[in-house]
PDB file of C-alpha atoms in Angstrom:
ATOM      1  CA  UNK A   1       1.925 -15.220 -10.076  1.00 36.00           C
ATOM      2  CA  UNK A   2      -0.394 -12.454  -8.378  1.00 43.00           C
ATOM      3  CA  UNK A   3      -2.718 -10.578 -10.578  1.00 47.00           C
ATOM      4  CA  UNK A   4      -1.590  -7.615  -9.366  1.00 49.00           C
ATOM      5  CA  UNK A   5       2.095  -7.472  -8.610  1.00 58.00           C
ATOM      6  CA  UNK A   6       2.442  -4.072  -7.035  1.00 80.00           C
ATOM      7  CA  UNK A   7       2.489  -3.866  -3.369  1.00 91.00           C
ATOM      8  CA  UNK A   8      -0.543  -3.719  -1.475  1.00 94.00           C
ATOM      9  CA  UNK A   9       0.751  -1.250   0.812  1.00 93.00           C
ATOM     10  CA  UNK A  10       1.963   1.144  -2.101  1.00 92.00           C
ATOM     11  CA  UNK A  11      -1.364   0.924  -3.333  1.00 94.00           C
ATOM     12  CA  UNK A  12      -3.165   2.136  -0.447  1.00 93.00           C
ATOM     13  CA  UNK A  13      -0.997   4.866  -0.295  1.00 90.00           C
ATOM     14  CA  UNK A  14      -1.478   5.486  -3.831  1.00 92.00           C
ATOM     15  CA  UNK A  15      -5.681   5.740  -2.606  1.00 93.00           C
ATOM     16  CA  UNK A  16      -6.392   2.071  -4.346  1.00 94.00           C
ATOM     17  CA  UNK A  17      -9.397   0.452  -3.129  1.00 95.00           C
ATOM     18  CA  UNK A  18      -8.596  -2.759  -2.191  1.00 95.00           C
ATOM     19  CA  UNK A  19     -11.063  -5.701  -2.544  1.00 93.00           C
ATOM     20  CA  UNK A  20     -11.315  -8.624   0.318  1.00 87.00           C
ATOM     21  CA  UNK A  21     -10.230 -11.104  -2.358  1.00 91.00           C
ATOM     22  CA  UNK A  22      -7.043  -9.160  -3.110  1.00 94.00           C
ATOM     23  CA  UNK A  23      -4.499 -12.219  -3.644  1.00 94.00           C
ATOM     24  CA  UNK A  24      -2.209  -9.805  -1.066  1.00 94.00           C
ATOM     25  CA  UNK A  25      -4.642  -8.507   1.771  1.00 92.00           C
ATOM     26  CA  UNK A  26      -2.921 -11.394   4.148  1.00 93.00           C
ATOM     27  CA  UNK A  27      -0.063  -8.967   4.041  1.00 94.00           C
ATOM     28  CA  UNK A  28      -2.175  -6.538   5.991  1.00 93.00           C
ATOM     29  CA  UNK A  29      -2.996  -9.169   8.662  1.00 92.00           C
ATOM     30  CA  UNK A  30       0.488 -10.344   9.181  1.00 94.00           C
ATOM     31  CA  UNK A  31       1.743  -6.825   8.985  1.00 95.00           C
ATOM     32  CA  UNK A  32      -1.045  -6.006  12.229  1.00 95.00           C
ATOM     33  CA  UNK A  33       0.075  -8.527  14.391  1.00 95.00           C
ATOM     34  CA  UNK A  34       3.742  -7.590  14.231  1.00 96.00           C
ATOM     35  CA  UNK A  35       2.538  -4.010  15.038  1.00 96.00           C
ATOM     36  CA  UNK A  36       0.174  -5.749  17.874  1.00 96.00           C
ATOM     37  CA  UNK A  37       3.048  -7.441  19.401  1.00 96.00           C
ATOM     38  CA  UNK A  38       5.306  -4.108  19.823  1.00 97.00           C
ATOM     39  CA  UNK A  39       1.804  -1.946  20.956  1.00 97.00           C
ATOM     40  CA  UNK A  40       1.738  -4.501  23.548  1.00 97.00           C
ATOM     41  CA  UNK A  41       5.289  -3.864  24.966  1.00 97.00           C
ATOM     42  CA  UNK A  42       5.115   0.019  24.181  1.00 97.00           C
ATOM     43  CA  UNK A  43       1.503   0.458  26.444  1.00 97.00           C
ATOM     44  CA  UNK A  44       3.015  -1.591  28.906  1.00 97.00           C
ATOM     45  CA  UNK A  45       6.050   0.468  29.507  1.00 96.00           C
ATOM     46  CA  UNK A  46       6.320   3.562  31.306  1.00 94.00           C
ATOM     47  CA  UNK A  47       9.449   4.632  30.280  1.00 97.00           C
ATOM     48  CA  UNK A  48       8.661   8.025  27.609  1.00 96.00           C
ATOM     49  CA  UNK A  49      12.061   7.457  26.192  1.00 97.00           C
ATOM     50  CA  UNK A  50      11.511   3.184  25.757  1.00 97.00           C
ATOM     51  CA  UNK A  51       7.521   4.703  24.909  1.00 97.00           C
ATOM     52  CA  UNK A  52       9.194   6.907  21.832  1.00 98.00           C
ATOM     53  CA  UNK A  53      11.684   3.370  20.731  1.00 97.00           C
ATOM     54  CA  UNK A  54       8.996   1.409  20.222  1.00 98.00           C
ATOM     55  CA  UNK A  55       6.609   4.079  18.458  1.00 98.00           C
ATOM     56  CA  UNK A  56       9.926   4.472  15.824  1.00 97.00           C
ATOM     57  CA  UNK A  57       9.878   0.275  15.723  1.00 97.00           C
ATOM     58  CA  UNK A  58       6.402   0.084  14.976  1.00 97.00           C
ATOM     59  CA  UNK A  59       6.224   3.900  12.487  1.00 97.00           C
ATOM     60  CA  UNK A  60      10.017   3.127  10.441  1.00 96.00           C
ATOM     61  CA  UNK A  61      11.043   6.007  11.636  1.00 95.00           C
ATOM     62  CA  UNK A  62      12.550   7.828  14.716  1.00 97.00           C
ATOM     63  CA  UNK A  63      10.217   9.359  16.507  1.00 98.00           C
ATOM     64  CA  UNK A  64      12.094  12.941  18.139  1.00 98.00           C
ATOM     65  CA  UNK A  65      12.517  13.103  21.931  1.00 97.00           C
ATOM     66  CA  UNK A  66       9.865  15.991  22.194  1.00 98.00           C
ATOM     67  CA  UNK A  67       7.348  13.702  21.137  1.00 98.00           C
ATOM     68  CA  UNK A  68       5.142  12.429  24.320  1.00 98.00           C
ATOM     69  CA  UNK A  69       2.778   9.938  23.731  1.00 98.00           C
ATOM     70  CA  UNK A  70       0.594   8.794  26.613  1.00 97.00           C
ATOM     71  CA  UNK A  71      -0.185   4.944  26.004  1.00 97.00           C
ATOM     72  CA  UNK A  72      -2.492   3.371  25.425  1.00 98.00           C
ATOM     73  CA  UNK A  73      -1.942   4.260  21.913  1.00 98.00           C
ATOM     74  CA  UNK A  74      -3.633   2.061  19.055  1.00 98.00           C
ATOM     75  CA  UNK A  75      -2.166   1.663  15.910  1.00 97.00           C
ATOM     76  CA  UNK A  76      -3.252  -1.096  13.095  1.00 95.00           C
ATOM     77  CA  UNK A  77      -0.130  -0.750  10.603  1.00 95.00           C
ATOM     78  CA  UNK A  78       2.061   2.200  11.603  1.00 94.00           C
ATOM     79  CA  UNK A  79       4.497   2.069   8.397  1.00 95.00           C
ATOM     80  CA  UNK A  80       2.172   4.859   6.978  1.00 96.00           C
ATOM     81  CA  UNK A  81       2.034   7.213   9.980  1.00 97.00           C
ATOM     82  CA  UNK A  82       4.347  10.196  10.008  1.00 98.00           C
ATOM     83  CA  UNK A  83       4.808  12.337  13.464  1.00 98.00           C
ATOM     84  CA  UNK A  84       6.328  15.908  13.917  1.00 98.00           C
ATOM     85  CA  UNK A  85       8.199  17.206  16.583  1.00 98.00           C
ATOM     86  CA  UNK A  86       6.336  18.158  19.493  1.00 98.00           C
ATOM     87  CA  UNK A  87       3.754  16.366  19.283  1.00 98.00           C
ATOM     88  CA  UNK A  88       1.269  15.476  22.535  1.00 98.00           C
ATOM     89  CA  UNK A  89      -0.409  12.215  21.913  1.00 98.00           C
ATOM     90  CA  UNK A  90      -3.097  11.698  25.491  1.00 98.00           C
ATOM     91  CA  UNK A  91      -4.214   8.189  26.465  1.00 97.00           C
ATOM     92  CA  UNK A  92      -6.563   5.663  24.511  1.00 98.00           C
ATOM     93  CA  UNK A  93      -5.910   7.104  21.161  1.00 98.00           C
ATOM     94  CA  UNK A  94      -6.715   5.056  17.721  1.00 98.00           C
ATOM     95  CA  UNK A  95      -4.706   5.611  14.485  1.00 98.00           C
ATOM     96  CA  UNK A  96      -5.656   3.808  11.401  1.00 97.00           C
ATOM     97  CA  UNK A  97      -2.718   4.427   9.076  1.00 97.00           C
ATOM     98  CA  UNK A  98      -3.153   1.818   6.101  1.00 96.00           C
ATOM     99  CA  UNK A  99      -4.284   4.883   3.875  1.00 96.00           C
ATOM    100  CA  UNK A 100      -1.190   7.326   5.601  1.00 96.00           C
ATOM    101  CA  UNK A 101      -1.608   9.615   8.227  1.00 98.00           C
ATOM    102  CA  UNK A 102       1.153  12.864   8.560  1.00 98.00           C
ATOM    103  CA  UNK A 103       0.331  14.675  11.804  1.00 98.00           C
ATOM    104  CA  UNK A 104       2.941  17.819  11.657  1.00 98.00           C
ATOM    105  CA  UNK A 105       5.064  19.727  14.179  1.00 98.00           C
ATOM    106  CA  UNK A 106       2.954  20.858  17.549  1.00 98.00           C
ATOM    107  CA  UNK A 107       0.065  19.128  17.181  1.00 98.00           C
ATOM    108  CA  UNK A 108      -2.078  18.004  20.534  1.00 98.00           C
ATOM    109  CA  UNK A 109      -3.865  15.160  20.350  1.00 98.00           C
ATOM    110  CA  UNK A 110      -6.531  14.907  23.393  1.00 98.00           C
ATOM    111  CA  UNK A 111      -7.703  11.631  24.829  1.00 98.00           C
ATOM    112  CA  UNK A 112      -9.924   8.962  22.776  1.00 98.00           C
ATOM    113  CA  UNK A 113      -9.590  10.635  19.604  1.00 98.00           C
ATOM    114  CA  UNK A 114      -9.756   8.823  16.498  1.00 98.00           C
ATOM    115  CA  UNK A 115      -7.402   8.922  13.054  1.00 98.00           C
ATOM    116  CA  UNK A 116      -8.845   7.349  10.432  1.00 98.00           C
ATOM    117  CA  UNK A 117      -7.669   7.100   6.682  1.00 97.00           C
ATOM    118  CA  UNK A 118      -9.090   4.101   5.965  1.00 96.00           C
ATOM    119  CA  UNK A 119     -13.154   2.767   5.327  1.00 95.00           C
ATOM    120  CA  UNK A 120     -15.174   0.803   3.527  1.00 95.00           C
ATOM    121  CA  UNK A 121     -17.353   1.506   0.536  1.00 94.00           C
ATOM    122  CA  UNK A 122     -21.202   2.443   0.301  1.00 93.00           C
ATOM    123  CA  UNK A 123     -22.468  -0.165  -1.880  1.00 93.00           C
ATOM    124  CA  UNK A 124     -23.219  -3.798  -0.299  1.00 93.00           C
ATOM    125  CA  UNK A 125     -21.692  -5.301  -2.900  1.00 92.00           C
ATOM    126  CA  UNK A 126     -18.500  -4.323  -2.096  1.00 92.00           C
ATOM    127  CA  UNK A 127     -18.681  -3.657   1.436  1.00 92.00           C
ATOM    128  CA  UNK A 128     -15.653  -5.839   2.538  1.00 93.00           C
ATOM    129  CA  UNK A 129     -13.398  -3.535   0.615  1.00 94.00           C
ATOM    130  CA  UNK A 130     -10.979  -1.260   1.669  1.00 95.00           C
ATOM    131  CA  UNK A 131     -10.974   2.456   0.869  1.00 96.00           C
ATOM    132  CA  UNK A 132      -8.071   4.481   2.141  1.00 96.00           C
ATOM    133  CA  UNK A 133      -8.091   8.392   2.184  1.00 97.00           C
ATOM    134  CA  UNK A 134      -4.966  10.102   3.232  1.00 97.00           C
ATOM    135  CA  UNK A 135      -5.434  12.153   6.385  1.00 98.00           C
ATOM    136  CA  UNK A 136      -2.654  14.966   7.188  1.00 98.00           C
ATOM    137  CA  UNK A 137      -3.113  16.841   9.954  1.00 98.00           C
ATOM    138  CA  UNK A 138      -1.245  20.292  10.068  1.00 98.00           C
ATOM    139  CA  UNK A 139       1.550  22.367  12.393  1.00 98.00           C
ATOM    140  CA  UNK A 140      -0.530  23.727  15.816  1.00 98.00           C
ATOM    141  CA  UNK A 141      -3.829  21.548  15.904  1.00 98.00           C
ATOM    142  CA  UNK A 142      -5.263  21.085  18.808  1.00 98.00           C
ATOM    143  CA  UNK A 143      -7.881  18.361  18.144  1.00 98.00           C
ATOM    144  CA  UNK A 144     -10.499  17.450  21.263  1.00 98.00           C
ATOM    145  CA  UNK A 145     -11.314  14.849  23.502  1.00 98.00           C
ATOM    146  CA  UNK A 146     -13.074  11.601  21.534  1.00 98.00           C
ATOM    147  CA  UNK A 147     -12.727  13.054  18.154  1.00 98.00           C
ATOM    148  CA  UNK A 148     -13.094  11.175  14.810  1.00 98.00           C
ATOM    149  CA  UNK A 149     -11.069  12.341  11.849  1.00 98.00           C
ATOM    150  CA  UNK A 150     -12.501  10.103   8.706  1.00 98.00           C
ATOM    151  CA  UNK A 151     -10.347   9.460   5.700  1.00 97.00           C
ATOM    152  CA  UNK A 152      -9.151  11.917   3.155  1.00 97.00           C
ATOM    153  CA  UNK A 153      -8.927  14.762   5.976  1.00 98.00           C
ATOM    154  CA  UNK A 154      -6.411  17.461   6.197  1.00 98.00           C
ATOM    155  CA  UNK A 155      -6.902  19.662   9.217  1.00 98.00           C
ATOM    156  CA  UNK A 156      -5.633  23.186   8.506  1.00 98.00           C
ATOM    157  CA  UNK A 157      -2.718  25.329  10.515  1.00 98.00           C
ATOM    158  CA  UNK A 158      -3.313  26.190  13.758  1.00 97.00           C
ATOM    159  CA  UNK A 159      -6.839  24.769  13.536  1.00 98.00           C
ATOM    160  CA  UNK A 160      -8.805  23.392  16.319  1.00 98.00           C
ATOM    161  CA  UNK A 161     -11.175  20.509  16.656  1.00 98.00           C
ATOM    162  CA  UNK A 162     -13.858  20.614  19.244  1.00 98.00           C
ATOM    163  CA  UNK A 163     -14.081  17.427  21.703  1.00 98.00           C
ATOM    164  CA  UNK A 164     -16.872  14.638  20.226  1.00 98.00           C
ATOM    165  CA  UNK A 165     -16.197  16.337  16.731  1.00 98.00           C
ATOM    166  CA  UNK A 166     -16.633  14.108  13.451  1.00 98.00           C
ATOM    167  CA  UNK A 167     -15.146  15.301  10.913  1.00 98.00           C
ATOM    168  CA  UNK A 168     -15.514  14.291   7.777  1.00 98.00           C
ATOM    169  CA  UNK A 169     -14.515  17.352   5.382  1.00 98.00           C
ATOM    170  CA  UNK A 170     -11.360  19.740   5.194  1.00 98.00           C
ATOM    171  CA  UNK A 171     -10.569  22.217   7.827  1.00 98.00           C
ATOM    172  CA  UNK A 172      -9.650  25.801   7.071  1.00 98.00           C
ATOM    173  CA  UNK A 173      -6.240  27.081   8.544  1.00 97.00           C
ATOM    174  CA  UNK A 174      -7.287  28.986  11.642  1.00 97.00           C
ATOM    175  CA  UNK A 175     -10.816  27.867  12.356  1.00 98.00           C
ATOM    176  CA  UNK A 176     -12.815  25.949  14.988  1.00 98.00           C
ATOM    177  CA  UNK A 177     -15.060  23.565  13.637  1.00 98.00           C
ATOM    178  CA  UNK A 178     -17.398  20.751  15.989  1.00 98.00           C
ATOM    179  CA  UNK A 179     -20.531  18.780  15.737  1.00 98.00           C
ATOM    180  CA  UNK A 180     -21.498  15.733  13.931  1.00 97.00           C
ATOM    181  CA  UNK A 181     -20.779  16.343  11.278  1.00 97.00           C
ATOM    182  CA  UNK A 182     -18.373  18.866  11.785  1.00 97.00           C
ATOM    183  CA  UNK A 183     -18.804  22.551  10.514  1.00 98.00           C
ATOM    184  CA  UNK A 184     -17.067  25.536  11.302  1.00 97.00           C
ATOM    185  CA  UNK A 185     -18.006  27.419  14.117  1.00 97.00           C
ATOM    186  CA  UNK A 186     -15.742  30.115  14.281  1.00 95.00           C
ATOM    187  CA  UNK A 187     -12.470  31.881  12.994  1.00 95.00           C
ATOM    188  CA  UNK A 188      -9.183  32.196  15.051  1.00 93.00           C
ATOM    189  CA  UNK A 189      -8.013  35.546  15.249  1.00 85.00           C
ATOM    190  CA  UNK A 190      -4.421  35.575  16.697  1.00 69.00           C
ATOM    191  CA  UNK A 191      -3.702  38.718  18.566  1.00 55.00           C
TER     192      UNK A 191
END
């Protein structure tokens, strides 16, 4: 019997760090390469609609026709990912979803941008673990070319990420933020 019998994928989404000797973490790796095998059909199809049948294989859930997702599109899990409606995905995008990523209704994603909600610890010691950190990105970002968005991120409404941004804290609704690490560099006044 395993020492811990709750799911290893409820725990990340309950924030658990999970140690490399976790008597479940193969489920991770088998769960990846079924995900691998459908991101290599969906970024080899042109088809938006076949594009959008795959993404709801590989997520659990339908993704809606106004969704348009330019592949290549990288995804290590994709049970824990959540997409809006309208939602503009660009090419060579990376979402790592074991921790749960929600990215809400009209949301554009630019090209080689980065979703992270999952890391690793500080100390050496325990290095090999896994930390997730929920990320949930909000209705009307617009988030830059080659972004990184680390774990435990939630990007505010109507918010906008500067291109090569890293950010690593919580965005304020209506505000541009950039840099390494990212800090707010101005408000959005709508007019």
């Amino acid at each position: 019997m395993e020492s811990n019998p709750t799911d290893i994928f409820q725990r990340l989404r309950n924030g658990e760090m999970i140690s490399s000797n976790d008597p479940q973490a193969y489920k991770m790796l088998d769960a990846a390469h079924a995900t691998k095998e459908l991101l290599v059909q969906m970024n080899n199809s042109v088809d938006p609609t076949e594009v959008r049948s795959f993404l709801s294989q590989i997520t659990g859930r339908e993704i809606d026709e106004s969704v348009t997702v330019f592949t290549p599109l990288y995804i290590n899990y994709g049970k824990n990912t959540h997409i809006g409606k309208n939602v503009f995905i660009n090419f060579d995008c990376t979402l790592l979803d074991l921790g749960g990523i929600t990215i809400e209704d009209n949301v554009l994603i630019a090209p080689k941008v980065s979703i992270l909600s999952e890391g690793h610890p500080i100390a050496a010691a325990d290095r090999q673990s896994l930390v997730p950190g929920r990320v949930h990105i909000k209705k009307n970002v617009w988030i830059g070319a080659n972004a990184s968005i680390l774990p435990g991120v939630t990007i505010g409404v109507n918010a906008i990420v500067a291109a090569g941004a890293v950010v690593t804290k919580d965005v304020p609704d209506n505000t541009i933020v950039g840099g390494v690490p990212a800090k707010i560099i101005k408000s959005i006044e709508d007019k």
